[in-house]
PDB file of C-alpha atoms and ligand atoms in Angstrom:
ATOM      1  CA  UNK A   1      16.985  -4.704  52.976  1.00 97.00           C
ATOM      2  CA  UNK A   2      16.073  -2.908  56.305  1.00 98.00           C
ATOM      3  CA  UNK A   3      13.785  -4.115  58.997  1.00 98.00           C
ATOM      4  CA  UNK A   4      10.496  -2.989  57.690  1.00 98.00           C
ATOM      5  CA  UNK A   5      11.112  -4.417  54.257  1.00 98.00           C
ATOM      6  CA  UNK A   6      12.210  -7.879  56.251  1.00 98.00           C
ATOM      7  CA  UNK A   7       9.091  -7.498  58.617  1.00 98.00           C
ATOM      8  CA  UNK A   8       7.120  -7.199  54.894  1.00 98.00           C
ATOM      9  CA  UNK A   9       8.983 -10.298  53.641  1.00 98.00           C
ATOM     10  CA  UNK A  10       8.699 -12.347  57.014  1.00 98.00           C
ATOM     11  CA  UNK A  11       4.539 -11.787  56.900  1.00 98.00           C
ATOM     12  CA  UNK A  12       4.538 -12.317  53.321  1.00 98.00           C
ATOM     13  CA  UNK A  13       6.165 -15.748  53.801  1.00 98.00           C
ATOM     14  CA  UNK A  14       3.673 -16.762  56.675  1.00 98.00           C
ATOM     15  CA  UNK A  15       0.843 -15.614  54.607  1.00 98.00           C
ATOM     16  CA  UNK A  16       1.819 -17.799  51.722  1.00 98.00           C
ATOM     17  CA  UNK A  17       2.799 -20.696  53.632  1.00 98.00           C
ATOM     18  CA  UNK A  18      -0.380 -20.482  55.677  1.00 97.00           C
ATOM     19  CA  UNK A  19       1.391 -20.200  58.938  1.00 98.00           C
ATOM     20  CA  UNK A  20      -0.382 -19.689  61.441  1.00 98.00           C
ATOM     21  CA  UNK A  21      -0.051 -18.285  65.032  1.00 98.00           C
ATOM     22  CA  UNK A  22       0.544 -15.387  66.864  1.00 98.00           C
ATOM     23  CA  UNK A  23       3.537 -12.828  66.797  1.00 98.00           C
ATOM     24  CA  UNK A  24       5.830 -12.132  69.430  1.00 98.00           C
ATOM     25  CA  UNK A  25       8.442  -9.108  70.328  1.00 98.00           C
ATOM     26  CA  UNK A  26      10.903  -9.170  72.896  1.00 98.00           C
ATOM     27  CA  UNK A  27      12.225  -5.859  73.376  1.00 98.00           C
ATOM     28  CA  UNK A  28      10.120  -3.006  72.753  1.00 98.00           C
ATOM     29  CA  UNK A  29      11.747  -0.037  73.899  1.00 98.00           C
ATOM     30  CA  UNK A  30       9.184   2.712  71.750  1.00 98.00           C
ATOM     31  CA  UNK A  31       7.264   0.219  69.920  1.00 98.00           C
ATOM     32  CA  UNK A  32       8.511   1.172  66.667  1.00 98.00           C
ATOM     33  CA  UNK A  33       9.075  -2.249  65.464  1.00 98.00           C
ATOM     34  CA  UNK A  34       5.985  -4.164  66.491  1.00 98.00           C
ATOM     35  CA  UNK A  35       3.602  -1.179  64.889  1.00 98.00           C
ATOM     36  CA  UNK A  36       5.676  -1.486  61.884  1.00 98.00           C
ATOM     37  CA  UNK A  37       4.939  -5.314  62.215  1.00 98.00           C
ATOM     38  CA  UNK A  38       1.200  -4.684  62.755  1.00 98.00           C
ATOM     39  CA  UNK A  39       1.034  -2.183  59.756  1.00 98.00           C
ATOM     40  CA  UNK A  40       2.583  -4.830  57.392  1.00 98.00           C
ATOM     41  CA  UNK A  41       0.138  -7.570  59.260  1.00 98.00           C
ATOM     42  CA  UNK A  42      -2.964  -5.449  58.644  1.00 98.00           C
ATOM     43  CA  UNK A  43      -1.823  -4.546  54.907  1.00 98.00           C
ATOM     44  CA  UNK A  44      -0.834  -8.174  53.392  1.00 97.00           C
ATOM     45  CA  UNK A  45      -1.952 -10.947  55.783  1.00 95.00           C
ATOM     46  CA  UNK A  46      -5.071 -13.148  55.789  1.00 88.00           C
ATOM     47  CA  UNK A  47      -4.444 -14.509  59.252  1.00 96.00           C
ATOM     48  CA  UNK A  48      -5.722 -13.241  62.420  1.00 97.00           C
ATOM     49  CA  UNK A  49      -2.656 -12.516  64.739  1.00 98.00           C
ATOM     50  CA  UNK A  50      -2.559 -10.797  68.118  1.00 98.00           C
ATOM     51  CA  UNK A  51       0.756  -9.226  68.819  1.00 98.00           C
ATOM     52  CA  UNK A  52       2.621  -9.947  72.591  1.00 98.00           C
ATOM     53  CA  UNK A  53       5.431  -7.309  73.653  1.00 98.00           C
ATOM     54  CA  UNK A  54       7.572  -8.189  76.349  1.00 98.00           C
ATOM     55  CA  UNK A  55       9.843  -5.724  78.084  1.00 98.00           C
ATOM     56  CA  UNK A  56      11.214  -4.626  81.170  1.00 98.00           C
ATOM     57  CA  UNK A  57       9.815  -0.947  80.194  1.00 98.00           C
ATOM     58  CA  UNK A  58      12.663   0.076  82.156  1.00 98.00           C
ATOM     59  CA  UNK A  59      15.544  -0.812  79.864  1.00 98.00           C
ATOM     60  CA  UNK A  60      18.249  -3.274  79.462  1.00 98.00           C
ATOM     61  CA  UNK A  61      19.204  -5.154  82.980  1.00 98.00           C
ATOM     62  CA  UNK A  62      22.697  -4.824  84.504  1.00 97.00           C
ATOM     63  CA  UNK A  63      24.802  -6.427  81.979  1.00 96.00           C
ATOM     64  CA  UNK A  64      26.342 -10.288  82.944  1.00 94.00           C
ATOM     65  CA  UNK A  65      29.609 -11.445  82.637  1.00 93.00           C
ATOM     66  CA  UNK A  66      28.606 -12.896  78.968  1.00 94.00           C
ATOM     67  CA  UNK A  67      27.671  -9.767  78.001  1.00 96.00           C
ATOM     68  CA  UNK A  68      30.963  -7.541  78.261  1.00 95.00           C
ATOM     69  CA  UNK A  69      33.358  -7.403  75.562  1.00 96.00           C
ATOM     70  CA  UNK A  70      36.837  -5.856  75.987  1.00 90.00           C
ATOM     71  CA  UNK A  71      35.991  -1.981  74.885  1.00 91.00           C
ATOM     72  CA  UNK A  72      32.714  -2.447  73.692  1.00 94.00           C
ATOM     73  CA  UNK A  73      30.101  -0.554  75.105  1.00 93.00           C
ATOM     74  CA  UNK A  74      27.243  -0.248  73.105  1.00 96.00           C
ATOM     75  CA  UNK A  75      24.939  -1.080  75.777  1.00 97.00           C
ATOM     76  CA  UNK A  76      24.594  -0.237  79.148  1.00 96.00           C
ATOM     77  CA  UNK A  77      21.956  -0.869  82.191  1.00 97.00           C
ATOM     78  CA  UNK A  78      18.922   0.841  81.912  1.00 98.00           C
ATOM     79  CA  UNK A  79      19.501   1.782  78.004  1.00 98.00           C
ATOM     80  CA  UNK A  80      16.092   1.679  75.751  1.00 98.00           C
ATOM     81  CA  UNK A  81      14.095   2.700  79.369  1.00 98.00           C
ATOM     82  CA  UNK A  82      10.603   3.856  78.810  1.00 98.00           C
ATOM     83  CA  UNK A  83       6.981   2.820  80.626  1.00 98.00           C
ATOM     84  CA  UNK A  84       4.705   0.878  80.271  1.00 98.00           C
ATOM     85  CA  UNK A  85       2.401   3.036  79.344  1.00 98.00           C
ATOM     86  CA  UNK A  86       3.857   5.408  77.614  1.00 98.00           C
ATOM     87  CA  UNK A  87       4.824   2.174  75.222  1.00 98.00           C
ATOM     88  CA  UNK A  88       0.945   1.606  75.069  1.00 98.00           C
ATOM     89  CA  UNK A  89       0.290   5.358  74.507  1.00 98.00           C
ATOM     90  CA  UNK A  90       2.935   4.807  71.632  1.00 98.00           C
ATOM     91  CA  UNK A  91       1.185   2.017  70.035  1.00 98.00           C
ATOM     92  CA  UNK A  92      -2.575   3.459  70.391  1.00 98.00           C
ATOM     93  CA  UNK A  93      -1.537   6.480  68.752  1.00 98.00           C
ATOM     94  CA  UNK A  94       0.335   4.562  65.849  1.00 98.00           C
ATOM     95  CA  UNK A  95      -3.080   2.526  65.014  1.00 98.00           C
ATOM     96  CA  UNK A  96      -2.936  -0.450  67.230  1.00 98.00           C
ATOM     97  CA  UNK A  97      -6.632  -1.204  68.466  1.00 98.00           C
ATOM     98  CA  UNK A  98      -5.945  -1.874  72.496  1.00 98.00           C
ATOM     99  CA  UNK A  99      -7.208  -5.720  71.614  1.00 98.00           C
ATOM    100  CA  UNK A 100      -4.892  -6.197  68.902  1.00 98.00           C
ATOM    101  CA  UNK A 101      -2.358  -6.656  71.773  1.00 98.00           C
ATOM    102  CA  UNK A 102      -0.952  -7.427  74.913  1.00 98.00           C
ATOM    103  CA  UNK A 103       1.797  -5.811  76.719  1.00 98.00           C
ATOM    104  CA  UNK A 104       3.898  -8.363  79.360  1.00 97.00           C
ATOM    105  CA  UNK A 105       6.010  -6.383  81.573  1.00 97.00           C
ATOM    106  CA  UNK A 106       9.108  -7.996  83.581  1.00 97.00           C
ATOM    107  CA  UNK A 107      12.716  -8.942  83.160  1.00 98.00           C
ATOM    108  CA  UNK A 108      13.031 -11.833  81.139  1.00 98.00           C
ATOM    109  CA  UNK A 109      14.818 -13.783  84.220  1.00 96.00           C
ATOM    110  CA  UNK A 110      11.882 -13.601  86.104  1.00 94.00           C
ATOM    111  CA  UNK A 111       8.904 -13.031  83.911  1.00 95.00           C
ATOM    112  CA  UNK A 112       9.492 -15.921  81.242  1.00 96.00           C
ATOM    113  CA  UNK A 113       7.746 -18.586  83.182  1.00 87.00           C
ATOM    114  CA  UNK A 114       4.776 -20.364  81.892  1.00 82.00           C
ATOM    115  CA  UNK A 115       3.215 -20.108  85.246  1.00 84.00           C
ATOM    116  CA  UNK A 116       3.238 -16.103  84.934  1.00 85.00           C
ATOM    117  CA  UNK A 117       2.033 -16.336  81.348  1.00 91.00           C
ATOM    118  CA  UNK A 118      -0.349 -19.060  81.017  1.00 92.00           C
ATOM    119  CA  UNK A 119      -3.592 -17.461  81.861  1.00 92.00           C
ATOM    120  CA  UNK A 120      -2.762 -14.761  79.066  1.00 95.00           C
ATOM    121  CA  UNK A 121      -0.889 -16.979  76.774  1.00 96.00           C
ATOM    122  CA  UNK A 122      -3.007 -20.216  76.905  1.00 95.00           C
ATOM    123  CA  UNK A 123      -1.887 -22.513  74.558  1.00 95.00           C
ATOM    124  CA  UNK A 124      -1.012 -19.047  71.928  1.00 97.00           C
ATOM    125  CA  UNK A 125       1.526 -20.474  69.396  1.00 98.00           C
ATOM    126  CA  UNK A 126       4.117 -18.313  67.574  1.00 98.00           C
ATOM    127  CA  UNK A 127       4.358 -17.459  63.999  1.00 98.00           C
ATOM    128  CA  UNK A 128       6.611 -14.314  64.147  1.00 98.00           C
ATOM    129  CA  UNK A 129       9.283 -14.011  66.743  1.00 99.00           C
ATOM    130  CA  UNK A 130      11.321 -11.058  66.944  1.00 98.00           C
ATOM    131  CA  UNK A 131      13.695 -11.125  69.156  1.00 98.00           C
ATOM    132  CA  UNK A 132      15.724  -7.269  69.716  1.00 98.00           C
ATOM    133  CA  UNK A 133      16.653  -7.748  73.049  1.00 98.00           C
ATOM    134  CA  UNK A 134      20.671  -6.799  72.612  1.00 98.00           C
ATOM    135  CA  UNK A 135      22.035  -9.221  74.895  1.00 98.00           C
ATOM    136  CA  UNK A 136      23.117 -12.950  75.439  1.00 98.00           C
ATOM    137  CA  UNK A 137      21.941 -13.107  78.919  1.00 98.00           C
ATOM    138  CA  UNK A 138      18.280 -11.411  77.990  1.00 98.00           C
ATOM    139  CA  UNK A 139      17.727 -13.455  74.522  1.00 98.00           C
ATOM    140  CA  UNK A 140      18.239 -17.158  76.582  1.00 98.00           C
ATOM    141  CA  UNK A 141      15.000 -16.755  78.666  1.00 98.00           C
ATOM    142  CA  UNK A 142      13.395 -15.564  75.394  1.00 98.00           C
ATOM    143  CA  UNK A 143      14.595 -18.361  73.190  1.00 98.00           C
ATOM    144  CA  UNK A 144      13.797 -21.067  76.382  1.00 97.00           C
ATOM    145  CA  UNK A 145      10.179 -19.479  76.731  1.00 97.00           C
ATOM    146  CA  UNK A 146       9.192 -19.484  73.001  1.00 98.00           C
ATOM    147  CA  UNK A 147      10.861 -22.722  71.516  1.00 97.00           C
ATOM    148  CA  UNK A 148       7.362 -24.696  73.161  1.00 96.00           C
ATOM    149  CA  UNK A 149       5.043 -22.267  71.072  1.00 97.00           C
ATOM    150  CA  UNK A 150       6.835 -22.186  67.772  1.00 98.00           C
ATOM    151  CA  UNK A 151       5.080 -23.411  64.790  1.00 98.00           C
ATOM    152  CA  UNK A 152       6.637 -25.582  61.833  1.00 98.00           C
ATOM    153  CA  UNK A 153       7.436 -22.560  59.546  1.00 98.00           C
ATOM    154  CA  UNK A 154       7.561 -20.057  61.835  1.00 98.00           C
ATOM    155  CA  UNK A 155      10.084 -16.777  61.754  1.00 98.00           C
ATOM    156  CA  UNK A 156      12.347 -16.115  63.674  1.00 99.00           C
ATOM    157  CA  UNK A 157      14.306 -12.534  63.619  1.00 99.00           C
ATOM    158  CA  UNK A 158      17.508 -11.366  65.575  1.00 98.00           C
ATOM    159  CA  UNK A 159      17.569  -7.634  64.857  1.00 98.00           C
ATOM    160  CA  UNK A 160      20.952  -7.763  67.249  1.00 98.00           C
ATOM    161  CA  UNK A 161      22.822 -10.447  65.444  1.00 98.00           C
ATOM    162  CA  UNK A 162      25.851  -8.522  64.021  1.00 98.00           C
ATOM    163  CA  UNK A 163      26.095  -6.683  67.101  1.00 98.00           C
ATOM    164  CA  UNK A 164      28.974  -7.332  69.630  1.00 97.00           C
ATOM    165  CA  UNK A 165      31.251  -6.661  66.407  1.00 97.00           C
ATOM    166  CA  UNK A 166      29.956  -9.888  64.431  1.00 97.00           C
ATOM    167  CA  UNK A 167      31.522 -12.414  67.284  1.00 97.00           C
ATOM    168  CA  UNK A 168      29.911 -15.497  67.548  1.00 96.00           C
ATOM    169  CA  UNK A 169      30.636 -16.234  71.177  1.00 96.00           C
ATOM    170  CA  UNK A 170      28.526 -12.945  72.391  1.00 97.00           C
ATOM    171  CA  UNK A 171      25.460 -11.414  72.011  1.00 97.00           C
ATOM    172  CA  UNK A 172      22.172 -12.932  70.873  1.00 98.00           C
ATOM    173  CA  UNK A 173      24.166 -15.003  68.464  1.00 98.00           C
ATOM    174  CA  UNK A 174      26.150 -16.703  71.283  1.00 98.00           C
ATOM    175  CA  UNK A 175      22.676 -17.241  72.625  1.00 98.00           C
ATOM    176  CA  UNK A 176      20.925 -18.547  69.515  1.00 98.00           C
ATOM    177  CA  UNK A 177      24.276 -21.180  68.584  1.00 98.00           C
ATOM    178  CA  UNK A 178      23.525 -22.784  72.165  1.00 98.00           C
ATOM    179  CA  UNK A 179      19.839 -23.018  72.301  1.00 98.00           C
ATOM    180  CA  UNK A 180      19.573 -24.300  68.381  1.00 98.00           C
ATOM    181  CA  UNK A 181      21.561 -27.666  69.326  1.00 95.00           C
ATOM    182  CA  UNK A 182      19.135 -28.734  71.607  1.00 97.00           C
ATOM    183  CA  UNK A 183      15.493 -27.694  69.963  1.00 98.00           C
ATOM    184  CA  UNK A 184      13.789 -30.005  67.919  1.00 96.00           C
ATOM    185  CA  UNK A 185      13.922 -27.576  65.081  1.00 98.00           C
ATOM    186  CA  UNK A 186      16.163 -27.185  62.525  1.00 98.00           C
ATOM    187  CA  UNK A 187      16.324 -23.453  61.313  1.00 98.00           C
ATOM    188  CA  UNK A 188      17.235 -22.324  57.439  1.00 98.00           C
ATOM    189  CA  UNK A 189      18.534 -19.100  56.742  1.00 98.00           C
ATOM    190  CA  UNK A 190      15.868 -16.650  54.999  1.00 98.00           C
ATOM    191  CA  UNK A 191      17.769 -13.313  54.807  1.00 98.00           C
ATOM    192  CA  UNK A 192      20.296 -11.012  56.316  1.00 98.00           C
ATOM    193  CA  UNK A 193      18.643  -7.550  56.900  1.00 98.00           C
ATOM    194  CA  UNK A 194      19.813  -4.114  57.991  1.00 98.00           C
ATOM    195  CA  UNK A 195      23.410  -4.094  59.162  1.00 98.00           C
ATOM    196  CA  UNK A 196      22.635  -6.240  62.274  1.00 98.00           C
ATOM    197  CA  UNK A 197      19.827  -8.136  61.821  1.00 98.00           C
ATOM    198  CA  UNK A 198      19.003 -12.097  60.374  1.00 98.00           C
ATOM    199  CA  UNK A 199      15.942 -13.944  60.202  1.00 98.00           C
ATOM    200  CA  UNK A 200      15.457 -17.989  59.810  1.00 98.00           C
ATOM    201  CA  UNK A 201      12.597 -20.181  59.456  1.00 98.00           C
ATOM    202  CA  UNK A 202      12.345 -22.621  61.701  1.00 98.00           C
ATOM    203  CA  UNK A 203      11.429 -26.087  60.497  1.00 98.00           C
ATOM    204  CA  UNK A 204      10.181 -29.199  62.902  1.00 97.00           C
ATOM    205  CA  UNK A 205      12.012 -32.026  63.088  1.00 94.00           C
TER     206      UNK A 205
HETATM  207  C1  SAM B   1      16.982  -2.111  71.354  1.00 51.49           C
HETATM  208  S1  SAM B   1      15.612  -2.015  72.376  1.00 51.49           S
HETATM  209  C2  SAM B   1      14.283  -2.570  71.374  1.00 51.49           C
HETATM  210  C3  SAM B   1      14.020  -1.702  70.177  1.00 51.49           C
HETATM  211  C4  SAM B   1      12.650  -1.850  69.565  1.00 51.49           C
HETATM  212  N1  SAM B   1      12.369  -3.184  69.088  1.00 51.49           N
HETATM  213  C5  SAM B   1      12.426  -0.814  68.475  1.00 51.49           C
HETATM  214  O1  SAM B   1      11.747  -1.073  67.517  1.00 51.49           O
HETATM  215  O2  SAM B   1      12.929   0.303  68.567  1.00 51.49           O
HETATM  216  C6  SAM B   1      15.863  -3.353  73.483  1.00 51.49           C
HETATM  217  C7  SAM B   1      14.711  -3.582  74.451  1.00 51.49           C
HETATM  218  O3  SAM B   1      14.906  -4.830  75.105  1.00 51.49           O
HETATM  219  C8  SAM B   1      14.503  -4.731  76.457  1.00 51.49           C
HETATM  220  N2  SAM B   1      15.221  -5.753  77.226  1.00 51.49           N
HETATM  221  C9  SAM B   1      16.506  -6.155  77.035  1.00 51.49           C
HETATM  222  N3  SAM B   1      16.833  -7.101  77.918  1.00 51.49           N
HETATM  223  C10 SAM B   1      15.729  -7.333  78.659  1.00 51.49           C
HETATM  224  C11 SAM B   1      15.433  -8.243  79.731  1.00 51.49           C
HETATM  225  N4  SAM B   1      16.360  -9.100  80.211  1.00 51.49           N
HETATM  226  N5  SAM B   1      14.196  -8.232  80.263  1.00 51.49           N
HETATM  227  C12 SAM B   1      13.248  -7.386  79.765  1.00 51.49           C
HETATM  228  N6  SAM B   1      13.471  -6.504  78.768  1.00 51.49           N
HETATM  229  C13 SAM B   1      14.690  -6.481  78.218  1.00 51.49           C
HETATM  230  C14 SAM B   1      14.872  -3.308  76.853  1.00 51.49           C
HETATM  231  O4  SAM B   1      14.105  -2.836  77.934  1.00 51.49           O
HETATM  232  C15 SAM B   1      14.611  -2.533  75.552  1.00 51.49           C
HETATM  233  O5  SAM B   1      13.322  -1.962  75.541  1.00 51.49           O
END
């Protein structure tokens, strides 16, 4: 299955289970994944959702220790770099109504504070995470920051998880394996997707 087709399944899933909440995207680069979101939203769902994008809009940070592998150099500082508003541009053009969402610009290190996103978050929960954000170090801050909003039966997608050549101990899976043992959530499994990607649901405890 590739992304859109998962993006279909993950809203479908929501929809039926009556989920709700909003949906979230860190790591926009384009936008090409949270209109394809939004077009699936618009098409199948009954629930009202507003859609929050978070990104540097000027690409991947320098990469950490954590995130170097031997050879592998997929990614590279300021990789996936384009503005702010050319992002918004992007997503007007591709049928997003400007209140259907909101655009949160920073690095993840210093933007993923509920103090900095309070007054536009409020007490916003999340129903549809999607996390494409490459790297260990960048997916942490993501996974700390959203873990307080997450509903019972929420989704959760890694579009990056096979990346890093499939290693466990790097990349957004490294990052996922350490957060998930100390959330009160316990996360099943819902489907592999595209050559990289995996989503779960994420169950309360
Ligand atoms: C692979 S791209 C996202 C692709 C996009 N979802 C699409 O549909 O094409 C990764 C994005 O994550 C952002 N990103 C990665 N690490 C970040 C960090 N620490 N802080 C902010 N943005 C970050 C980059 O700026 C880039 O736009």
């Amino acid at each position: 299955m590739n992304r859109q087709d998962a993006m279909y399944h993950a809203l479908r899933f929501l929809k039926k289970s009556e989920t709700l909440g909003s949906c979230f995207e860190f790591g926009l680069y384009q936008g090409q994944s949270i209109v394809t979101a939004y077009k699936i939203h618009t098409q199948i769902d009954d629930f009202p959702r507003h859609f929050y994008g978070f990104d540097s809009f000027s690409g991947l940070p320098p990469l950490s220790k954590a995130d170097n592998l031997n050879d592998y150099g997929v990614f590279h500082e300021g990789q996936f770099s384009v503005s702010k508003s050319q992002v918004y541009a992007n997503l007007i053009k591709n049928g997003m109504p400007d209140n259907s969402f909101t655009l949160i610009e920073g690095f993840y290190n210093e933007s993923l504070y509920e103090e900095n996103t309070i007054e536009i978050l409020g007490d916003t929960k999340a129903a549809l995470v999607h996390i494409d954000c490459d790297l260990y170090s960048s997916a942490i801050p993501c996974l700390d920051f959203i873990a307080p909003r997450l509903v019972d039966g929420a989704i959760l997608m890694f579009d990056d998880w096979f990346c890093y050549r499939g290693r466990e101990d790097k990349g957004v899976r490294r990052a996922f394996n350490e957060w998930s043992n100390k959330v009160e959530y316990s996360f099943t499994e819902y489907s592999k997707y595209s050559w990289s990607g995996i989503m779960f649901i994420c169950s309360k405890k």
